[in-house]
Short mmCIF file of C-alpha atoms in Angstrom, two decimals:
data_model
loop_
_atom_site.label_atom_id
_atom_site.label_comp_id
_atom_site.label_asym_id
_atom_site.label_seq_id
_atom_site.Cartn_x
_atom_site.Cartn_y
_atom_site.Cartn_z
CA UNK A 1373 14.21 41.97 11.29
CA UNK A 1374 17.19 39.87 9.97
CA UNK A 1375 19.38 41.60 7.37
CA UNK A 1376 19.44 40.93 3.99
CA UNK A 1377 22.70 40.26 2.43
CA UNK A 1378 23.50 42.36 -0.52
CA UNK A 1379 24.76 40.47 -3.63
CA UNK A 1380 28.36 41.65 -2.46
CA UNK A 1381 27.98 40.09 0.13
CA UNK A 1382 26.84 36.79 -1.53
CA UNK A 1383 30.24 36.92 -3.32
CA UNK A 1384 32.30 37.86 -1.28
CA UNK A 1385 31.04 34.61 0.82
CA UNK A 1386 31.03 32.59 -1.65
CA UNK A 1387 34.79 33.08 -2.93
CA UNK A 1388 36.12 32.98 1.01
CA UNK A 1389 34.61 29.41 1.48
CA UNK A 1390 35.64 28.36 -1.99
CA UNK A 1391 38.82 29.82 -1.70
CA UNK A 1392 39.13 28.05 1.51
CA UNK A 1393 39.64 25.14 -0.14
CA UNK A 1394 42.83 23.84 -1.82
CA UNK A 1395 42.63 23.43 -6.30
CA UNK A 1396 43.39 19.59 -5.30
CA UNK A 1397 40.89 18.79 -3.36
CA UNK A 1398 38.00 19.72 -4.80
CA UNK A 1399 37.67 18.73 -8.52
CA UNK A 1400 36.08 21.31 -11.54
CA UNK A 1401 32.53 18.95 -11.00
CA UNK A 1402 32.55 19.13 -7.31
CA UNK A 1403 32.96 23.12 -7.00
CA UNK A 1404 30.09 23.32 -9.29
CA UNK A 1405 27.82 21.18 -7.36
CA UNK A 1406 28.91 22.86 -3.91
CA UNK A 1407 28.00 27.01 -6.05
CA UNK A 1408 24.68 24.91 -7.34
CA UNK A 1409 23.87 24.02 -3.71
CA UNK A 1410 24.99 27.45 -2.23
CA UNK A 1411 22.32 29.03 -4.69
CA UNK A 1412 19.37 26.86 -3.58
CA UNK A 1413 18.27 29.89 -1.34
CA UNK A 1414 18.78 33.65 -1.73
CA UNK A 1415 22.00 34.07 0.70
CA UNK A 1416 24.61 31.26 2.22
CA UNK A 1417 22.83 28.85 4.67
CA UNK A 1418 22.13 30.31 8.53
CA UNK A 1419 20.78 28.98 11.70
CA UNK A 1420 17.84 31.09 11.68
CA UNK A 1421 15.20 30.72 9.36
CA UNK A 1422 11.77 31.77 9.93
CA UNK A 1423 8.53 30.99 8.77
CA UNK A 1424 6.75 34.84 7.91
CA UNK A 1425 3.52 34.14 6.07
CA UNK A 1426 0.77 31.27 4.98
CA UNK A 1427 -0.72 32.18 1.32
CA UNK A 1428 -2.85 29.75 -0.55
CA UNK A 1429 -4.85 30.32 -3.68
CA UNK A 1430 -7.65 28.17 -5.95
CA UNK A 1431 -5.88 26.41 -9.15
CA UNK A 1432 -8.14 24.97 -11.78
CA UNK A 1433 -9.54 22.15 -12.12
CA UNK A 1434 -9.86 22.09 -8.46
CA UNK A 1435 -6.78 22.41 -6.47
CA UNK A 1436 -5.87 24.28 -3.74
CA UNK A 1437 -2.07 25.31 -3.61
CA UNK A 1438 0.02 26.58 -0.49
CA UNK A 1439 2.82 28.65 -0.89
CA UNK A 1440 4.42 28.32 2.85
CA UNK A 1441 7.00 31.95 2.92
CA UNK A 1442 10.23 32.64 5.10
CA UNK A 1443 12.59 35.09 5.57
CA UNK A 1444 15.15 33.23 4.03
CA UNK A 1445 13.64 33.76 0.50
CA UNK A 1446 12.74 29.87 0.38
CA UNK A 1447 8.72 29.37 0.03
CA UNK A 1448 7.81 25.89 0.36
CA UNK A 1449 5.13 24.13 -1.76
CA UNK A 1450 1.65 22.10 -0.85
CA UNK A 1451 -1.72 20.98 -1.62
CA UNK A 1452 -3.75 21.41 1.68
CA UNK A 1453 -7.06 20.05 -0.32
CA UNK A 1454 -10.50 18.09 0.25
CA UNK A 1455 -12.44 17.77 -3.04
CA UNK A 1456 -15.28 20.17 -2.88
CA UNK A 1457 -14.18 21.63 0.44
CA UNK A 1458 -11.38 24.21 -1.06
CA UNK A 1459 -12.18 26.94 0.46
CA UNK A 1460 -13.28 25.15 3.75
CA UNK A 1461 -9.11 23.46 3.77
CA UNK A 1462 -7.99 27.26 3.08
CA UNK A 1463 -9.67 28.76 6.10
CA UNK A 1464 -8.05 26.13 8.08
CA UNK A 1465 -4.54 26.91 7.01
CA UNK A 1466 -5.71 30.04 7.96
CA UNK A 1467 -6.72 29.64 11.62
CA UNK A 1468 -3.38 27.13 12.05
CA UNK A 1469 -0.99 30.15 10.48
CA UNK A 1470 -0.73 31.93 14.00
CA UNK A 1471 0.89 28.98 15.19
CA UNK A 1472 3.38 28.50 12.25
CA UNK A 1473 4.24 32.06 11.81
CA UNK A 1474 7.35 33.01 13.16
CA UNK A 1475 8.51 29.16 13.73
CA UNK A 1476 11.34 27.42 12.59
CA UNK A 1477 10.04 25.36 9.39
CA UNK A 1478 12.66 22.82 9.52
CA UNK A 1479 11.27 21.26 12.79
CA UNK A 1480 8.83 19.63 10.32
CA UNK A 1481 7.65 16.71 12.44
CA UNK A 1482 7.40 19.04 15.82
CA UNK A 1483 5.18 20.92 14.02
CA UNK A 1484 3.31 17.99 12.66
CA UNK A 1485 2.43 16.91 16.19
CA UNK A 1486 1.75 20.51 17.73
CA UNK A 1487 -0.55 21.44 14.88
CA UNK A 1488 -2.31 17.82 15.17
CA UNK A 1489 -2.62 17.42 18.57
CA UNK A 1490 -3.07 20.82 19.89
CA UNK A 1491 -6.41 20.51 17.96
CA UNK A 1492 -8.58 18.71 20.68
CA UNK A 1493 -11.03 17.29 18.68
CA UNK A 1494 -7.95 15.45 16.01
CA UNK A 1495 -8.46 14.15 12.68
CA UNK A 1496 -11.08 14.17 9.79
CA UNK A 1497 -10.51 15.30 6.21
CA UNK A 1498 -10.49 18.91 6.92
CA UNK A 1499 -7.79 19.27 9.83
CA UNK A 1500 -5.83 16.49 8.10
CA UNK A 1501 -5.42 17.38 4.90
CA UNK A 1502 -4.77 21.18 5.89
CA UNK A 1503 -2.00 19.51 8.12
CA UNK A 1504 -0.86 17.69 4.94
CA UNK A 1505 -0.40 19.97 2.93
CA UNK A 1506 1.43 22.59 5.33
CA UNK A 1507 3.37 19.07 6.08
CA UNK A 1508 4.40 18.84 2.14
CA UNK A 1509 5.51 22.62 2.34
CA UNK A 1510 7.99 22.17 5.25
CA UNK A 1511 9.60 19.50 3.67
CA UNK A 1512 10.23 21.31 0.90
CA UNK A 1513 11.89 24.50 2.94
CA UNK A 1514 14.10 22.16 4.58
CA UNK A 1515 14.94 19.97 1.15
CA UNK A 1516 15.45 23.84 -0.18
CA UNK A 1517 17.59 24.54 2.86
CA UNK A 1518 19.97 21.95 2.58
CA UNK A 1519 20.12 21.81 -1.05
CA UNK A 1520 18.87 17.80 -1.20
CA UNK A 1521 15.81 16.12 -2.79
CA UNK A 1522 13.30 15.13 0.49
CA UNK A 1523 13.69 11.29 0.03
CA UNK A 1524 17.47 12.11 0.44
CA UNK A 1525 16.28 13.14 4.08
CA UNK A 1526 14.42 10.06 4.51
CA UNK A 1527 17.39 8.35 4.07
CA UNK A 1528 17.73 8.06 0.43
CA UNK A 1529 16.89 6.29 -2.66
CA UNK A 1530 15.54 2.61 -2.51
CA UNK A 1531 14.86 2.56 -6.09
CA UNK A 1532 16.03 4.43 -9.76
CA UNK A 1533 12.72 5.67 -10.92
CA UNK A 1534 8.89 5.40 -10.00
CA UNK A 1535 6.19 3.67 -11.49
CA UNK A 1536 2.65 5.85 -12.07
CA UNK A 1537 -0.61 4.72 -13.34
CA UNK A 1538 -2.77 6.45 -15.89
CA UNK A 1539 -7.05 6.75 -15.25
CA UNK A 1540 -8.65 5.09 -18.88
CA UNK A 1541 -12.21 3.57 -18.94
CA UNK A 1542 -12.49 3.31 -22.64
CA UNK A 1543 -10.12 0.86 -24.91
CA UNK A 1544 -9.31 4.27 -26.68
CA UNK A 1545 -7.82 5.89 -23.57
CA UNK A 1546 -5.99 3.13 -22.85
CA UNK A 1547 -4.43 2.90 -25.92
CA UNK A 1548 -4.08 6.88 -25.88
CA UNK A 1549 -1.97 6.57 -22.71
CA UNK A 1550 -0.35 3.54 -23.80
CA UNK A 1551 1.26 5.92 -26.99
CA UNK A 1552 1.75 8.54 -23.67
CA UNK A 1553 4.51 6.19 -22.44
CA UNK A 1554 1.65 4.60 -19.34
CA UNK A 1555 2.31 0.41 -18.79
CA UNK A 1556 -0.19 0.65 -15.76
CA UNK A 1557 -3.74 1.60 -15.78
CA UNK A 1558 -6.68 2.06 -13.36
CA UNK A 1559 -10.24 1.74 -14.14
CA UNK A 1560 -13.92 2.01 -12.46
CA UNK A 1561 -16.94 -0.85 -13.16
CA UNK A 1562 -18.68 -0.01 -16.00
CA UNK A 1563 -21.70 1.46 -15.53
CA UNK A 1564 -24.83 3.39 -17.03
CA UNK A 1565 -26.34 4.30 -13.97
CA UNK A 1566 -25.12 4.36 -10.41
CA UNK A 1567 -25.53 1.25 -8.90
CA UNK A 1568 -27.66 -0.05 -6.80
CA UNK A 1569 -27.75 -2.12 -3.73
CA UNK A 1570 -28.53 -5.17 -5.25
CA UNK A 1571 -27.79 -5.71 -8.74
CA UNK A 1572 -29.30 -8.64 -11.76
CA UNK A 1573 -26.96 -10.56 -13.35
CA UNK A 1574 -26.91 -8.26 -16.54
CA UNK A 1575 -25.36 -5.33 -14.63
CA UNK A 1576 -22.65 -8.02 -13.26
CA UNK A 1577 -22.34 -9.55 -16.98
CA UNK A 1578 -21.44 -6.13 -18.46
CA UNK A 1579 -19.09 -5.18 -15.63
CA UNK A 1580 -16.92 -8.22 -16.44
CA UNK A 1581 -17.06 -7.64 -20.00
CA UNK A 1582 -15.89 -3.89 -20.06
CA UNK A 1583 -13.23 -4.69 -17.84
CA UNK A 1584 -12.44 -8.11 -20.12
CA UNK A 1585 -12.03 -5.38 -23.69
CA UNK A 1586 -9.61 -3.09 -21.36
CA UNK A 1587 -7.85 -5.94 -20.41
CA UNK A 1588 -7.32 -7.28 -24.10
CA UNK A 1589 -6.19 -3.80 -24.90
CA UNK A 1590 -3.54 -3.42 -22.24
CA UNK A 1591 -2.25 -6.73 -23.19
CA UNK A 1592 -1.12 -9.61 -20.39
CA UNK A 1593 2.07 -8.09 -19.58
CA UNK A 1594 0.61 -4.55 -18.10
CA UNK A 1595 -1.10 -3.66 -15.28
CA UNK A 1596 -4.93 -2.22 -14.81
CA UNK A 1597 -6.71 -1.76 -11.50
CA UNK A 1598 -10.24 -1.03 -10.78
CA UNK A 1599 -12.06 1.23 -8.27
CA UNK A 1600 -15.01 0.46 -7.22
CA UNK A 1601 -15.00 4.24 -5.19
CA UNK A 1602 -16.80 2.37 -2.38
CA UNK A 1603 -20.04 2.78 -3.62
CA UNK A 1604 -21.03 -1.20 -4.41
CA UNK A 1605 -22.43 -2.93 -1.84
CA UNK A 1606 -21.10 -5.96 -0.29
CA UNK A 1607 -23.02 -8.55 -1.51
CA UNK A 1608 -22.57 -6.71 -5.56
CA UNK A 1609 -18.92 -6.56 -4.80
CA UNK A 1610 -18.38 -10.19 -4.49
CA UNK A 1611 -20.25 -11.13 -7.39
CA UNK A 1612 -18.02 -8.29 -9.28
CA UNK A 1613 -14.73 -9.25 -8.00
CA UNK A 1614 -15.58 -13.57 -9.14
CA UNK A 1615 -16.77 -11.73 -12.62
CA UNK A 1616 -12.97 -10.55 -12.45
CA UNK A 1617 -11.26 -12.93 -10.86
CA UNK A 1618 -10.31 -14.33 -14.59
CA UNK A 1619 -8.70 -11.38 -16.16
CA UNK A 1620 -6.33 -10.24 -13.05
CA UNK A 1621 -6.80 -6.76 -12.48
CA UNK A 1622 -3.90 -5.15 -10.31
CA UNK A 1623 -6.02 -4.39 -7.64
CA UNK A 1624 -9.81 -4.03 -6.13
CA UNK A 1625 -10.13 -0.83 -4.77
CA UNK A 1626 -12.65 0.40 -2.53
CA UNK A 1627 -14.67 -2.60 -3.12
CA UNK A 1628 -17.00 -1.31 -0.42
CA UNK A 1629 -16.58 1.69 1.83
CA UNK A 1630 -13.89 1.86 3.61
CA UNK A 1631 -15.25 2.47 6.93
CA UNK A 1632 -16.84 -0.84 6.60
CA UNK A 1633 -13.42 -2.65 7.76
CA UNK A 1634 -14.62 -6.07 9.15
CA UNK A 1635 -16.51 -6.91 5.50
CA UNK A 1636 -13.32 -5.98 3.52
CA UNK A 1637 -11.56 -8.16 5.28
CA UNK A 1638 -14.28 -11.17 4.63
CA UNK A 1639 -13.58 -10.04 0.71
CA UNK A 1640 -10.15 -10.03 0.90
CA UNK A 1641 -9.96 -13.62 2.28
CA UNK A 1642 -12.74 -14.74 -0.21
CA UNK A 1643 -10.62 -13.56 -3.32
CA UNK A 1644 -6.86 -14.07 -4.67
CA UNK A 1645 -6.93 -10.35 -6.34
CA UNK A 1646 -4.87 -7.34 -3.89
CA UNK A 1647 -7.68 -5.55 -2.07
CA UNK A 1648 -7.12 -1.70 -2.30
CA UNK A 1649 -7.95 1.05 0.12
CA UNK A 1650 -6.81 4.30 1.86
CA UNK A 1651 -7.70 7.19 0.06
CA UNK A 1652 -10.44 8.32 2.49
CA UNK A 1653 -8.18 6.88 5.75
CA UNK A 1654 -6.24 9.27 7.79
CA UNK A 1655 -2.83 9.27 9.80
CA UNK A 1656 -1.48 5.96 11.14
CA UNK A 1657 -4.17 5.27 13.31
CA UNK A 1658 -6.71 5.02 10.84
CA UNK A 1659 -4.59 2.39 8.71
CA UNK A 1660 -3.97 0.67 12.15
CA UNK A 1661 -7.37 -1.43 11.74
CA UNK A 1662 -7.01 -2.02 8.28
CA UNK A 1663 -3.60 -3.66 8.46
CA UNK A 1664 -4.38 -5.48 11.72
CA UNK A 1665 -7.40 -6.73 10.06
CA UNK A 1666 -5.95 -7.53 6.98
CA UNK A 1667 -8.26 -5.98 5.16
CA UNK A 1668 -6.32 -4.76 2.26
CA UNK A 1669 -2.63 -5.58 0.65
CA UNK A 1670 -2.26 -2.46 -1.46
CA UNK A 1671 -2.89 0.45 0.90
CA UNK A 1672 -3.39 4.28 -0.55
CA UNK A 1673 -2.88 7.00 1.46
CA UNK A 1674 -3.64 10.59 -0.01
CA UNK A 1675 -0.27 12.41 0.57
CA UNK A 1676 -3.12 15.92 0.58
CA UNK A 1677 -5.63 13.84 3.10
CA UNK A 1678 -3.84 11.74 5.25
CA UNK A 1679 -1.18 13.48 6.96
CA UNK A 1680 1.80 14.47 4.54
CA UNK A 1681 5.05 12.84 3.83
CA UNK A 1682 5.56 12.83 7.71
CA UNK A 1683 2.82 10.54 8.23
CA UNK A 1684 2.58 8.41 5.27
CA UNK A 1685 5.97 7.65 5.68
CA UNK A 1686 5.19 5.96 9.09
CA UNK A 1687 2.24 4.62 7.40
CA UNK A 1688 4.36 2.43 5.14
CA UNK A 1689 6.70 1.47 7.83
CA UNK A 1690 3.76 -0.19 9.41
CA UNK A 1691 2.21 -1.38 6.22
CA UNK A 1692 5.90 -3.20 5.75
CA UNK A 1693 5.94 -5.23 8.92
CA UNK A 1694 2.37 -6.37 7.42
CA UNK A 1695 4.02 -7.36 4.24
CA UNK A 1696 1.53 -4.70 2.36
CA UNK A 1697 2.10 -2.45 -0.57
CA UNK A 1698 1.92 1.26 -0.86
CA UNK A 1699 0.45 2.63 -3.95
CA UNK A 1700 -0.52 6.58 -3.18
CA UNK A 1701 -3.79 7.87 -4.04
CA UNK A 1702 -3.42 11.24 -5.78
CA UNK A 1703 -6.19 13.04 -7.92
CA UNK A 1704 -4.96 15.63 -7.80
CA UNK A 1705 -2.33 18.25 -8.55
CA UNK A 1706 1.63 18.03 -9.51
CA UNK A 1707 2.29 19.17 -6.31
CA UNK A 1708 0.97 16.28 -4.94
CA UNK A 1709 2.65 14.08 -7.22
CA UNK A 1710 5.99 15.86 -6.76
CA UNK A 1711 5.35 14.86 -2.45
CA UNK A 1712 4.08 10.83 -3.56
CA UNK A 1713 7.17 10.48 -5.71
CA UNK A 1714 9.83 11.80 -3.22
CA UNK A 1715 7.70 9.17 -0.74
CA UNK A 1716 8.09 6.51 -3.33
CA UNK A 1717 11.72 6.91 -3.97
CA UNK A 1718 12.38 6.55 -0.30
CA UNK A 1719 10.26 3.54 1.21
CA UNK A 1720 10.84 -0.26 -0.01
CA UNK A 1721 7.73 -1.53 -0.27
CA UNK A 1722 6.28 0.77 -3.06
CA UNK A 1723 3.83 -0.44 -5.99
CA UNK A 1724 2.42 1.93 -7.90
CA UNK A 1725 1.42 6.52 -7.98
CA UNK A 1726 -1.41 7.43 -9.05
CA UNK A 1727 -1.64 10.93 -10.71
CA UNK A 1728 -3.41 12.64 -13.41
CA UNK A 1729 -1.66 15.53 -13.94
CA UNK A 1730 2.18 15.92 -14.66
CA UNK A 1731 2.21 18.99 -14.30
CA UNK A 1732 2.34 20.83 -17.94
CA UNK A 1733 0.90 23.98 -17.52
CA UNK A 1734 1.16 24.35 -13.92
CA UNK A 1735 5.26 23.62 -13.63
CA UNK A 1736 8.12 24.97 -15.29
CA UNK A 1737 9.67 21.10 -15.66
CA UNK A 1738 7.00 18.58 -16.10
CA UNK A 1739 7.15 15.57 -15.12
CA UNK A 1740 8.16 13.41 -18.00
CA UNK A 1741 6.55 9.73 -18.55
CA UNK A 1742 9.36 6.83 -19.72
CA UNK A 1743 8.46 3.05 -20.14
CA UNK A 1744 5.88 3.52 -17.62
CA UNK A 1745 8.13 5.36 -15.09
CA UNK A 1746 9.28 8.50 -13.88
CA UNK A 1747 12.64 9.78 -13.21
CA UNK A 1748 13.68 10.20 -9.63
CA UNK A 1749 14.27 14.08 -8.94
CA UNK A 1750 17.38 15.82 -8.35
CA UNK A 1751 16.21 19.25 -7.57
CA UNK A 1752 16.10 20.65 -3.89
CA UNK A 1753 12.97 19.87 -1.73
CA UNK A 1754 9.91 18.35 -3.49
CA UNK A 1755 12.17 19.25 -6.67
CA UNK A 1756 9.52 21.36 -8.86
CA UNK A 1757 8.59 24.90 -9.70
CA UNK A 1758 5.63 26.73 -10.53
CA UNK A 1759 5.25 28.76 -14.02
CA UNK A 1760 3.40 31.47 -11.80
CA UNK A 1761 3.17 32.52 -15.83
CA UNK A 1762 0.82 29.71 -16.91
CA UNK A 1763 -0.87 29.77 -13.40
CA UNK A 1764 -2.17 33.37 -14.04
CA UNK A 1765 -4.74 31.61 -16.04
CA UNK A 1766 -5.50 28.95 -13.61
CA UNK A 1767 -5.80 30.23 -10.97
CA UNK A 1768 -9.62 30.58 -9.34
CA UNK A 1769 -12.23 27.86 -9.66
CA UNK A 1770 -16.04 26.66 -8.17
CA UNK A 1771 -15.79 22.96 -8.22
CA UNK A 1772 -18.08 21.22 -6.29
CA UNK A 1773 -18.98 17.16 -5.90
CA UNK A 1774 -20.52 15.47 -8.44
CA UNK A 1775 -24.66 14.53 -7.08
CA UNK A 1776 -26.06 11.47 -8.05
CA UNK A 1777 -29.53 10.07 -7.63
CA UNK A 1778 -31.63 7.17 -8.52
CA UNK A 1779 -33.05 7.45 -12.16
CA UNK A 1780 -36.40 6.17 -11.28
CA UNK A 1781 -37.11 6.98 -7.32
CA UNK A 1782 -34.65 10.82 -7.18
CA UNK A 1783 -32.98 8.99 -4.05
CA UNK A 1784 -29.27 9.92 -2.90
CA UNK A 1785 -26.70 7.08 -4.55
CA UNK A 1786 -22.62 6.86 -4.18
CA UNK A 1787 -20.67 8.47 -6.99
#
């Protein structure tokens, strides 16, 4: 068992490697920085660092968090999570914790390959996103480590701050998160029921008119994508996307599932508006088709689904040499927001993060919305902190998927 340093001890460190250097060379500013990076973890930095213990717990609405524990006193932060299947991702971090425990964390992408390809059957939404989150949590550790944010070990900053989008479907959101500081906006097709394989002109007509009044209230000089959540069919999502066409939305998403590959990319080439897609597509391989295809210019990987910030950054590396955006998907928690904006501040061909939570009540330092943007973060690792004080009433929750049938035959429909 490694030794624990007494607070003496800490001192007594500290003022040797401070007093090591001469009152000249190192300016009042520049000693400060060097204690505030010293104090990132509980004792002076060390070779060995180990990884002890794997603990996640449910967080309202329906998050799961990871808290990933060392014997360094650093705990590193994630959201291992598939919607509806919390408690499914936590057993998996479970049965991959024999493997981490013990382990060096900072060998973030070795363990990213052992604990993804030691599985032999790889892949799906379960395995992945467990991997993502632990993913999120190492990076973290080793941000915490070396007292840097993570983009800073992606090799730095390729922009000042990062754009997010707000969810509004009514003119009255919109103009709610307009006074919240939002200049970008995502929407679904307006709808009464869930749709239906093949739609009348009516349901088309009212589509294009919802999305016309949202539109007028964002003004011409913002930004407002629609999802279509995959559940249109092909031949409804044309006729949707011409109804469109006119007003300019930022982006299609999902116009039809995304597994259907070879029709997305008929859509894409039949329309001038950025196809969308990547929320349900995991690691590099599964965005392999869809950039090869060109069936999408704005991809979305889910920093909790499709492999961490390990993987997603090699998904926009690839998504560059296709001249393709990256906009990450994230319904989810701060914790996932905290991972897509150290990802955004580090890759070049960013567009847009999604979130819907900044974090208020769930972090001691919100995230704070400016002009549409976000501050880049200075802190250590993903650069946030939980209030465990507000989580003691969050924590816990039953969420399952929504289940939607057809009003007038009871069958199984999309949500």
């Amino acid at each position: 068992m490694t030794r624990t340093r007494t607070d003496t001890d800490r001192r007594a460190w500290l003022k040797g490697a401070l007093g090591a250097l001469s009152a000249g060379a190192l300016a009042a500013t520049e000693r400060g920085a060097l204690a505030s990076t010293l104090a990132v973890a509980d004792e002076p930095p060390r070779d060995r660092i180990r990884i002890t213990r794997l603990e996640t717990f449910l967080v309202k609405p329906r998050w799961l968090f990871l808290k990933v524990h060392t014997d360094a006193g650093l705990v590193g932060l994630g959201e291992p999570i598939t919607e509806g299947r919390a408690l499914t991702c936590a057993a998996a971090i479970e049965e991959i914790a024999p493997y981490l425990v013990g382990q060096d964390p900072r060998r973030v992408v070795h363990h990213w390959q052992a604990i993804y390809r030691h599985a032999f059957y790889r892949g799906g939404p379960i395995l992945t996103s467990a991997l993502s989150g632990i993913d999120q949590a190492l990076w973290d550790i080793k941000g915490k480590a070396l007292g840097v944010p993570v983009y800073e070990l992606l090799g730095g900053p390729t922009r000042d701050r990062v754009r997010v989008y707000a969810h509004a479907r009514t003119p009255e959101a919109v103009r709610q998160k307009k006074a919240e500081g939002f200049t970008a906006f995502k929407t679904g097709p307006f709808k009464d029921r869930p749709a239906r394989f093949v739609e009348p002109p009516g349901f088309v007509k009212r589509v294009g008119e919802k999305f016309a009044e949202l539109r007028e209230t964002v003004g011409p000089d913002a930004d407002i994508g629609i999802d279509f959540h995959g559940a249109i069919s092909p031949a409804t999502a044309r006729l949707l996307i011409k109804e469109l066409e006119p007003h300019q939305p930022m982006f299609v998403e999902e116009p039809v599932q995304c597994q259907n590959v070879d029709v997305m990319a008929e859509i894409a080439r039949g329309t001038h508006l950025p196809i969308a897609t990547g929320e349900r597509i995991f690691t590099k391989w599964g965005f392999r088709e869809i950039l090869e295809k060109q069936a999408a210019f704005v991809l979305q990987p889910d920093l909790c689904h499709a492999g961490g910030i390990t993987e997603c950054r090699l998904i926009a590396g690839m998504a560059e040499a296709y001249y393709a955006a990256i906009a990450p998907h994230n319904p989810l928690g701060p914790i996932s927001l905290a991972a897509g904006v150290q990802l955004a501040a580090a890759i070049p061909n960013f567009l847009c993060q999604e979130q819907v939570s900044l974090g208020e009540g769930y972090l001691k330092k919100p995230f704070v919305v400016r002009e549409g943007y976000l501050d880049l973060p200075t802190g250590p690792g993903l650069g946030i902190e939980l209030d465990e004080d507000a989580l003691a009433d969050q924590i816990g929750h039953d969420w399952t998927n929504p289940e939607e049938y057809d009003a007038d035959d009871g069958s199984v429909m999309d949500w």
